[in-house]
PDB file of C-alpha atoms in Angstrom:
ATOM      1  CA  MET P 812     119.512  37.063-140.241  1.00  0.00           C
ATOM      2  CA  THR P 813     122.025  37.645-143.024  1.00  0.00           C
ATOM      3  CA  ILE P 814     125.644  36.534-142.837  1.00  0.00           C
ATOM      4  CA  PRO P 815     126.924  40.149-142.548  1.00  0.00           C
ATOM      5  CA  GLU P 816     124.493  40.674-139.646  1.00  0.00           C
ATOM      6  CA  GLU P 817     125.759  37.495-137.958  1.00  0.00           C
ATOM      7  CA  ILE P 818     129.333  38.712-138.401  1.00  0.00           C
ATOM      8  CA  GLU P 819     128.477  42.052-136.736  1.00  0.00           C
ATOM      9  CA  GLN P 820     126.942  40.255-133.750  1.00  0.00           C
ATOM     10  CA  LEU P 821     130.062  38.124-133.360  1.00  0.00           C
ATOM     11  CA  LYS P 822     132.225  41.265-133.516  1.00  0.00           C
ATOM     12  CA  ILE P 823     130.184  42.729-130.655  1.00  0.00           C
ATOM     13  CA  LYS P 824     130.789  39.588-128.576  1.00  0.00           C
ATOM     14  CA  LEU P 825     134.465  39.747-129.454  1.00  0.00           C
ATOM     15  CA  GLY P 826     134.682  43.270-128.064  1.00  0.00           C
ATOM     16  CA  GLU P 827     132.956  42.218-124.838  1.00  0.00           C
ATOM     17  CA  THR P 828     135.445  39.533-123.753  1.00  0.00           C
ATOM     18  CA  ASP P 829     138.995  39.892-122.410  1.00  0.00           C
ATOM     19  CA  ASP P 830     139.693  36.154-122.391  1.00  0.00           C
ATOM     20  CA  GLU P 831     142.148  35.488-125.212  1.00  0.00           C
ATOM     21  CA  ARG P 832     141.064  31.901-125.826  1.00  0.00           C
ATOM     22  CA  LYS P 833     137.432  32.941-126.052  1.00  0.00           C
ATOM     23  CA  GLN P 834     138.483  35.714-128.391  1.00  0.00           C
ATOM     24  CA  ALA P 835     140.292  33.185-130.574  1.00  0.00           C
ATOM     25  CA  GLU P 836     137.161  31.010-130.739  1.00  0.00           C
ATOM     26  CA  LEU P 837     135.056  34.016-131.717  1.00  0.00           C
ATOM     27  CA  LEU P 838     137.631  34.969-134.345  1.00  0.00           C
ATOM     28  CA  LEU P 839     137.321  31.449-135.808  1.00  0.00           C
ATOM     29  CA  GLU P 840     133.540  31.912-136.026  1.00  0.00           C
ATOM     30  CA  ILE P 841     133.908  35.322-137.660  1.00  0.00           C
ATOM     31  CA  LEU P 842     136.356  34.008-140.249  1.00  0.00           C
ATOM     32  CA  TYR P 843     134.156  30.991-140.978  1.00  0.00           C
ATOM     33  CA  LYS P 844     131.302  33.389-141.791  1.00  0.00           C
ATOM     34  CA  TYR P 845     133.530  35.623-143.904  1.00  0.00           C
ATOM     35  CA  ALA P 846     134.727  32.599-145.908  1.00  0.00           C
ATOM     36  CA  SER P 847     131.140  31.955-147.039  1.00  0.00           C
ATOM     37  CA  ILE P 848     130.825  35.383-148.640  1.00  0.00           C
ATOM     38  CA  PRO P 849     134.491  35.809-149.433  1.00  0.00           C
ATOM     39  CA  SER P 850     135.562  39.277-148.356  1.00  0.00           C
ATOM     40  CA  ALA P 851     138.873  41.110-147.901  1.00  0.00           C
ATOM     41  CA  ASP P 852     137.313  42.634-144.744  1.00  0.00           C
ATOM     42  CA  ALA P 853     138.398  39.422-142.982  1.00  0.00           C
ATOM     43  CA  GLU P 854     142.092  40.447-143.060  1.00  0.00           C
ATOM     44  CA  PRO P 855     142.386  42.174-139.636  1.00  0.00           C
ATOM     45  CA  TYR P 856     140.633  39.253-137.965  1.00  0.00           C
ATOM     46  CA  ILE P 857     143.028  36.784-139.582  1.00  0.00           C
ATOM     47  CA  ASP P 858     145.930  38.824-138.241  1.00  0.00           C
ATOM     48  CA  ARG P 859     144.379  38.804-134.750  1.00  0.00           C
ATOM     49  CA  LEU P 860     143.865  35.023-134.865  1.00  0.00           C
ATOM     50  CA  LEU P 861     147.485  34.402-135.892  1.00  0.00           C
ATOM     51  CA  GLN P 862     148.727  36.721-133.133  1.00  0.00           C
ATOM     52  CA  SER P 863     146.572  34.924-130.567  1.00  0.00           C
ATOM     53  CA  ALA P 864     147.851  31.575-131.836  1.00  0.00           C
ATOM     54  CA  GLU P 865     151.429  32.691-131.138  1.00  0.00           C
ATOM     55  CA  ARG P 866     150.634  33.983-127.649  1.00  0.00           C
ATOM     56  CA  LEU P 867     148.582  30.913-126.720  1.00  0.00           C
ATOM     57  CA  ASN P 868     151.050  28.564-128.478  1.00  0.00           C
ATOM     58  CA  GLU P 869     148.035  26.920-130.124  1.00  0.00           C
ATOM     59  CA  THR P 870     148.695  25.036-133.356  1.00  0.00           C
ATOM     60  CA  LEU P 871     144.988  24.703-134.184  1.00  0.00           C
ATOM     61  CA  TYR P 872     144.503  28.474-134.286  1.00  0.00           C
ATOM     62  CA  LYS P 873     147.647  28.983-136.335  1.00  0.00           C
ATOM     63  CA  ALA P 874     146.569  26.322-138.851  1.00  0.00           C
ATOM     64  CA  TRP P 875     143.161  27.914-139.340  1.00  0.00           C
ATOM     65  CA  GLY P 876     144.731  31.377-139.485  1.00  0.00           C
ATOM     66  CA  LEU P 877     146.978  30.232-142.340  1.00  0.00           C
ATOM     67  CA  TYR P 878     144.017  28.598-144.101  1.00  0.00           C
ATOM     68  CA  TYR P 879     141.953  31.771-143.978  1.00  0.00           C
ATOM     69  CA  LEU P 880     144.972  33.814-145.057  1.00  0.00           C
ATOM     70  CA  ALA P 881     145.223  31.456-148.065  1.00  0.00           C
ATOM     71  CA  VAL P 882     141.566  32.184-148.864  1.00  0.00           C
ATOM     72  CA  LEU P 883     142.264  35.913-148.621  1.00  0.00           C
ATOM     73  CA  ARG P 884     145.264  35.652-150.954  1.00  0.00           C
ATOM     74  CA  GLU P 885     143.073  33.774-153.466  1.00  0.00           C
ATOM     75  CA  ILE P 886     140.532  36.635-153.340  1.00  0.00           C
ATOM     76  CA  LYS P 887     143.364  39.067-154.093  1.00  0.00           C
ATOM     77  CA  GLY P 888     144.519  36.943-157.037  1.00  0.00           C
ATOM     78  CA  GLU P 889     147.817  35.939-155.372  1.00  0.00           C
ATOM     79  CA  TYR P 890     147.384  32.281-156.363  1.00  0.00           C
ATOM     80  CA  ASN P 891     150.913  30.942-155.777  1.00  0.00           C
ATOM     81  CA  TYR P 892     151.016  32.547-152.333  1.00  0.00           C
ATOM     82  CA  ALA P 893     147.561  31.055-151.567  1.00  0.00           C
ATOM     83  CA  ILE P 894     148.792  27.561-152.499  1.00  0.00           C
ATOM     84  CA  ASP P 895     151.920  27.950-150.350  1.00  0.00           C
ATOM     85  CA  LEU P 896     149.862  29.076-147.332  1.00  0.00           C
ATOM     86  CA  GLY P 897     147.422  26.215-147.882  1.00  0.00           C
ATOM     87  CA  GLN P 898     150.257  23.714-147.832  1.00  0.00           C
ATOM     88  CA  GLN P 899     151.600  25.267-144.626  1.00  0.00           C
ATOM     89  CA  ALA P 900     148.142  24.922-143.096  1.00  0.00           C
ATOM     90  CA  ILE P 901     147.997  21.239-144.117  1.00  0.00           C
ATOM     91  CA  SER P 902     151.349  20.556-142.381  1.00  0.00           C
ATOM     92  CA  LEU P 903     149.979  22.050-139.138  1.00  0.00           C
ATOM     93  CA  PHE P 904     146.625  20.262-139.418  1.00  0.00           C
ATOM     94  CA  GLU P 905     148.506  16.981-139.928  1.00  0.00           C
ATOM     95  CA  GLN P 906     150.514  17.615-136.750  1.00  0.00           C
ATOM     96  CA  ILE P 907     147.298  17.786-134.688  1.00  0.00           C
ATOM     97  CA  LYS P 908     145.490  15.152-136.791  1.00  0.00           C
ATOM     98  CA  ASP P 909     142.676  17.519-137.785  1.00  0.00           C
ATOM     99  CA  ARG P 910     141.252  15.691-140.788  1.00  0.00           C
ATOM    100  CA  LYS P 911     138.567  18.294-141.441  1.00  0.00           C
ATOM    101  CA  GLY P 912     141.194  21.045-141.679  1.00  0.00           C
ATOM    102  CA  ILE P 913     143.330  18.873-143.970  1.00  0.00           C
ATOM    103  CA  ALA P 914     140.367  18.116-146.262  1.00  0.00           C
ATOM    104  CA  ILE P 915     139.234  21.755-146.490  1.00  0.00           C
ATOM    105  CA  SER P 916     142.789  22.886-147.221  1.00  0.00           C
ATOM    106  CA  TYR P 917     143.259  20.370-150.055  1.00  0.00           C
ATOM    107  CA  HIS P 918     139.854  21.394-151.433  1.00  0.00           C
ATOM    108  CA  HIS P 919     140.886  25.019-151.424  1.00  0.00           C
ATOM    109  CA  ILE P 920     144.259  24.358-153.061  1.00  0.00           C
ATOM    110  CA  GLY P 921     142.415  22.435-155.776  1.00  0.00           C
ATOM    111  CA  SER P 922     140.154  25.412-156.373  1.00  0.00           C
ATOM    112  CA  VAL P 923     143.146  27.740-156.667  1.00  0.00           C
ATOM    113  CA  TYR P 924     144.851  25.452-159.200  1.00  0.00           C
ATOM    114  CA  GLU P 925     141.581  25.407-161.161  1.00  0.00           C
ATOM    115  CA  LYS P 926     141.628  29.212-161.353  1.00  0.00           C
ATOM    116  CA  GLN P 927     145.180  28.971-162.712  1.00  0.00           C
ATOM    117  CA  GLY P 928     144.004  26.553-165.373  1.00  0.00           C
ATOM    118  CA  LYS P 929     146.205  23.784-163.899  1.00  0.00           C
ATOM    119  CA  TYR P 930     143.530  21.108-164.088  1.00  0.00           C
ATOM    120  CA  PRO P 931     145.611  17.950-163.378  1.00  0.00           C
ATOM    121  CA  GLU P 932     146.925  19.544-160.164  1.00  0.00           C
ATOM    122  CA  ALA P 933     143.416  20.722-159.309  1.00  0.00           C
ATOM    123  CA  LEU P 934     141.971  17.212-159.715  1.00  0.00           C
ATOM    124  CA  LYS P 935     144.799  15.667-157.664  1.00  0.00           C
ATOM    125  CA  ASN P 936     144.035  17.934-154.697  1.00  0.00           C
ATOM    126  CA  HIS P 937     140.278  17.550-154.998  1.00  0.00           C
ATOM    127  CA  PHE P 938     140.555  13.759-155.024  1.00  0.00           C
ATOM    128  CA  VAL P 939     142.588  13.854-151.805  1.00  0.00           C
ATOM    129  CA  ALA P 940     139.979  16.139-150.259  1.00  0.00           C
ATOM    130  CA  LEU P 941     137.137  13.866-151.422  1.00  0.00           C
ATOM    131  CA  LYS P 942     138.728  10.780-149.847  1.00  0.00           C
ATOM    132  CA  LEU P 943     139.085  12.567-146.489  1.00  0.00           C
ATOM    133  CA  ILE P 944     135.558  13.960-146.682  1.00  0.00           C
ATOM    134  CA  GLU P 945     134.164  10.474-147.345  1.00  0.00           C
ATOM    135  CA  GLU P 946     135.975   9.204-144.249  1.00  0.00           C
ATOM    136  CA  LEU P 947     134.476  12.067-142.203  1.00  0.00           C
ATOM    137  CA  GLY P 948     130.969  11.329-143.465  1.00  0.00           C
ATOM    138  CA  ASP P 949     130.249  14.945-144.389  1.00  0.00           C
ATOM    139  CA  LYS P 950     127.609  14.554-147.093  1.00  0.00           C
ATOM    140  CA  GLN P 951     127.286  18.217-148.070  1.00  0.00           C
ATOM    141  CA  SER P 952     131.039  18.633-148.461  1.00  0.00           C
ATOM    142  CA  LYS P 953     131.142  15.361-150.402  1.00  0.00           C
ATOM    143  CA  ALA P 954     128.533  16.721-152.814  1.00  0.00           C
ATOM    144  CA  ALA P 955     130.507  19.929-153.202  1.00  0.00           C
ATOM    145  CA  SER P 956     133.657  17.924-154.002  1.00  0.00           C
ATOM    146  CA  TYR P 957     131.889  15.886-156.663  1.00  0.00           C
ATOM    147  CA  ASN P 958     130.497  19.068-158.132  1.00  0.00           C
ATOM    148  CA  ASN P 959     133.894  20.768-158.328  1.00  0.00           C
ATOM    149  CA  ILE P 960     135.524  17.680-159.820  1.00  0.00           C
ATOM    150  CA  GLY P 961     132.761  17.653-162.435  1.00  0.00           C
ATOM    151  CA  VAL P 962     133.428  21.317-163.264  1.00  0.00           C
ATOM    152  CA  ILE P 963     137.124  20.624-163.810  1.00  0.00           C
ATOM    153  CA  TYR P 964     136.376  17.716-166.108  1.00  0.00           C
ATOM    154  CA  PHE P 965     133.975  20.021-167.964  1.00  0.00           C
ATOM    155  CA  ARG P 966     136.773  22.580-168.434  1.00  0.00           C
ATOM    156  CA  GLN P 967     138.901  19.755-169.887  1.00  0.00           C
ATOM    157  CA  CYS P 968     136.010  18.972-172.296  1.00  0.00           C
ATOM    158  CA  ASN P 969     135.615  15.516-170.730  1.00  0.00           C
ATOM    159  CA  TYR P 970     131.838  15.712-170.566  1.00  0.00           C
ATOM    160  CA  THR P 971     131.332  12.024-169.734  1.00  0.00           C
ATOM    161  CA  GLU P 972     133.322  12.342-166.478  1.00  0.00           C
ATOM    162  CA  ALA P 973     131.751  15.745-165.824  1.00  0.00           C
ATOM    163  CA  LEU P 974     128.274  14.189-165.981  1.00  0.00           C
ATOM    164  CA  LYS P 975     129.326  11.260-163.824  1.00  0.00           C
ATOM    165  CA  ASN P 976     130.510  13.553-161.030  1.00  0.00           C
ATOM    166  CA  HIS P 977     127.630  16.036-161.386  1.00  0.00           C
ATOM    167  CA  PHE P 978     125.138  13.174-161.068  1.00  0.00           C
ATOM    168  CA  ALA P 979     126.977  11.931-157.959  1.00  0.00           C
ATOM    169  CA  ALA P 980     126.607  15.417-156.431  1.00  0.00           C
ATOM    170  CA  LEU P 981     122.942  15.532-157.473  1.00  0.00           C
ATOM    171  CA  LYS P 982     122.153  12.209-155.786  1.00  0.00           C
ATOM    172  CA  ILE P 983     123.491  13.475-152.463  1.00  0.00           C
ATOM    173  CA  ASN P 984     121.765  16.856-152.685  1.00  0.00           C
ATOM    174  CA  GLU P 985     118.452  15.211-153.542  1.00  0.00           C
ATOM    175  CA  GLU P 986     118.819  13.221-150.336  1.00  0.00           C
ATOM    176  CA  LEU P 987     119.679  16.385-148.382  1.00  0.00           C
ATOM    177  CA  GLN P 988     116.994  18.434-150.216  1.00  0.00           C
ATOM    178  CA  ASN P 989     119.359  21.382-150.536  1.00  0.00           C
ATOM    179  CA  LYS P 990     117.537  23.532-153.088  1.00  0.00           C
ATOM    180  CA  SER P 991     120.368  25.964-153.799  1.00  0.00           C
ATOM    181  CA  TRP P 992     122.763  23.090-154.531  1.00  0.00           C
ATOM    182  CA  LEU P 993     120.140  21.238-156.589  1.00  0.00           C
ATOM    183  CA  PHE P 994     119.852  24.398-158.695  1.00  0.00           C
ATOM    184  CA  LYS P 995     123.629  24.276-159.324  1.00  0.00           C
ATOM    185  CA  ASN P 996     123.609  20.533-160.014  1.00  0.00           C
ATOM    186  CA  TYR P 997     120.850  20.603-162.599  1.00  0.00           C
ATOM    187  CA  THR P 998     122.403  23.661-164.231  1.00  0.00           C
ATOM    188  CA  ASN P 999     125.752  21.894-164.542  1.00  0.00           C
ATOM    189  CA  ILE P1000     124.152  18.709-165.859  1.00  0.00           C
ATOM    190  CA  GLY P1001     122.159  20.669-168.440  1.00  0.00           C
ATOM    191  CA  THR P1002     125.340  22.464-169.552  1.00  0.00           C
ATOM    192  CA  ASP P1003     127.193  19.127-169.805  1.00  0.00           C
ATOM    193  CA  TYR P1004     124.459  17.785-172.074  1.00  0.00           C
ATOM    194  CA  ILE P1005     124.550  20.922-174.267  1.00  0.00           C
ATOM    195  CA  ASN P1006     128.254  20.367-174.865  1.00  0.00           C
ATOM    196  CA  GLN P1007     127.571  16.730-175.776  1.00  0.00           C
ATOM    197  CA  GLY P1008     124.988  17.927-178.297  1.00  0.00           C
ATOM    198  CA  ASN P1009     122.193  16.189-176.361  1.00  0.00           C
ATOM    199  CA  TYR P1010     119.703  19.041-176.476  1.00  0.00           C
ATOM    200  CA  PRO P1011     116.558  17.139-175.345  1.00  0.00           C
ATOM    201  CA  LYS P1012     118.248  16.049-172.093  1.00  0.00           C
ATOM    202  CA  ALA P1013     119.730  19.536-171.643  1.00  0.00           C
ATOM    203  CA  LEU P1014     116.286  21.103-172.062  1.00  0.00           C
ATOM    204  CA  LYS P1015     114.766  18.641-169.579  1.00  0.00           C
ATOM    205  CA  ASN P1016     117.322  19.602-166.936  1.00  0.00           C
ATOM    206  CA  PHE P1017     116.914  23.321-167.539  1.00  0.00           C
ATOM    207  CA  HIS P1018     113.144  22.974-167.034  1.00  0.00           C
ATOM    208  CA  VAL P1019     113.963  21.524-163.594  1.00  0.00           C
ATOM    209  CA  VAL P1020     116.327  24.455-162.986  1.00  0.00           C
ATOM    210  CA  LEU P1021     113.488  26.876-163.772  1.00  0.00           C
ATOM    211  CA  MET P1022     111.108  25.130-161.385  1.00  0.00           C
ATOM    212  CA  ILE P1023     113.657  25.209-158.553  1.00  0.00           C
ATOM    213  CA  LYS P1024     114.429  28.869-159.260  1.00  0.00           C
ATOM    214  CA  ILE P1025     110.713  29.738-159.066  1.00  0.00           C
ATOM    215  CA  GLU P1026     110.418  27.815-155.788  1.00  0.00           C
ATOM    216  CA  ILE P1027     113.385  29.462-154.091  1.00  0.00           C
TER     217      ILE P1027
END
């Protein structure tokens, strides 16, 4: 089942319940799915979650509503607004000691700063996110953080640090056997080597990329 199909099934369930708390939980699931494909179609469901949060006086729902609103603003290119909303979400997540929410919000803010070309600010936020993710023991998110940090170093032409972080991500994804992420890791490593002028190692990594692509 595709993500859009999963979203449609959740929408059907949402329409079948009158319980506001259950509706809020379903809205969270819908928005989580939308975030993986990013889509502006999430906007009415973000609004509904924030409205439910107010009626239920539930900080958790409000925090996630602001986070997903930040993601939406990033999609629309409203980067400063996205950062402000992300920081508001962090404040609420900190109130309820939701470390996962805090980590994801810092990660997102780092990604927005990267799009703005503000690499020092991007790294600062990604390092905070990475520390929290390590404490949570979330290996896949840890690999994603290392990968993003590597990309930022690459954009700064610091290929040594880029390789260091991309290899850290690769090690985790080899353990998890996540083929789609291994494809990204080897691609990034090959590109790092190209920019170092190390063409034999770049070619070796791109051969691996090709084999993974054929497999998946």
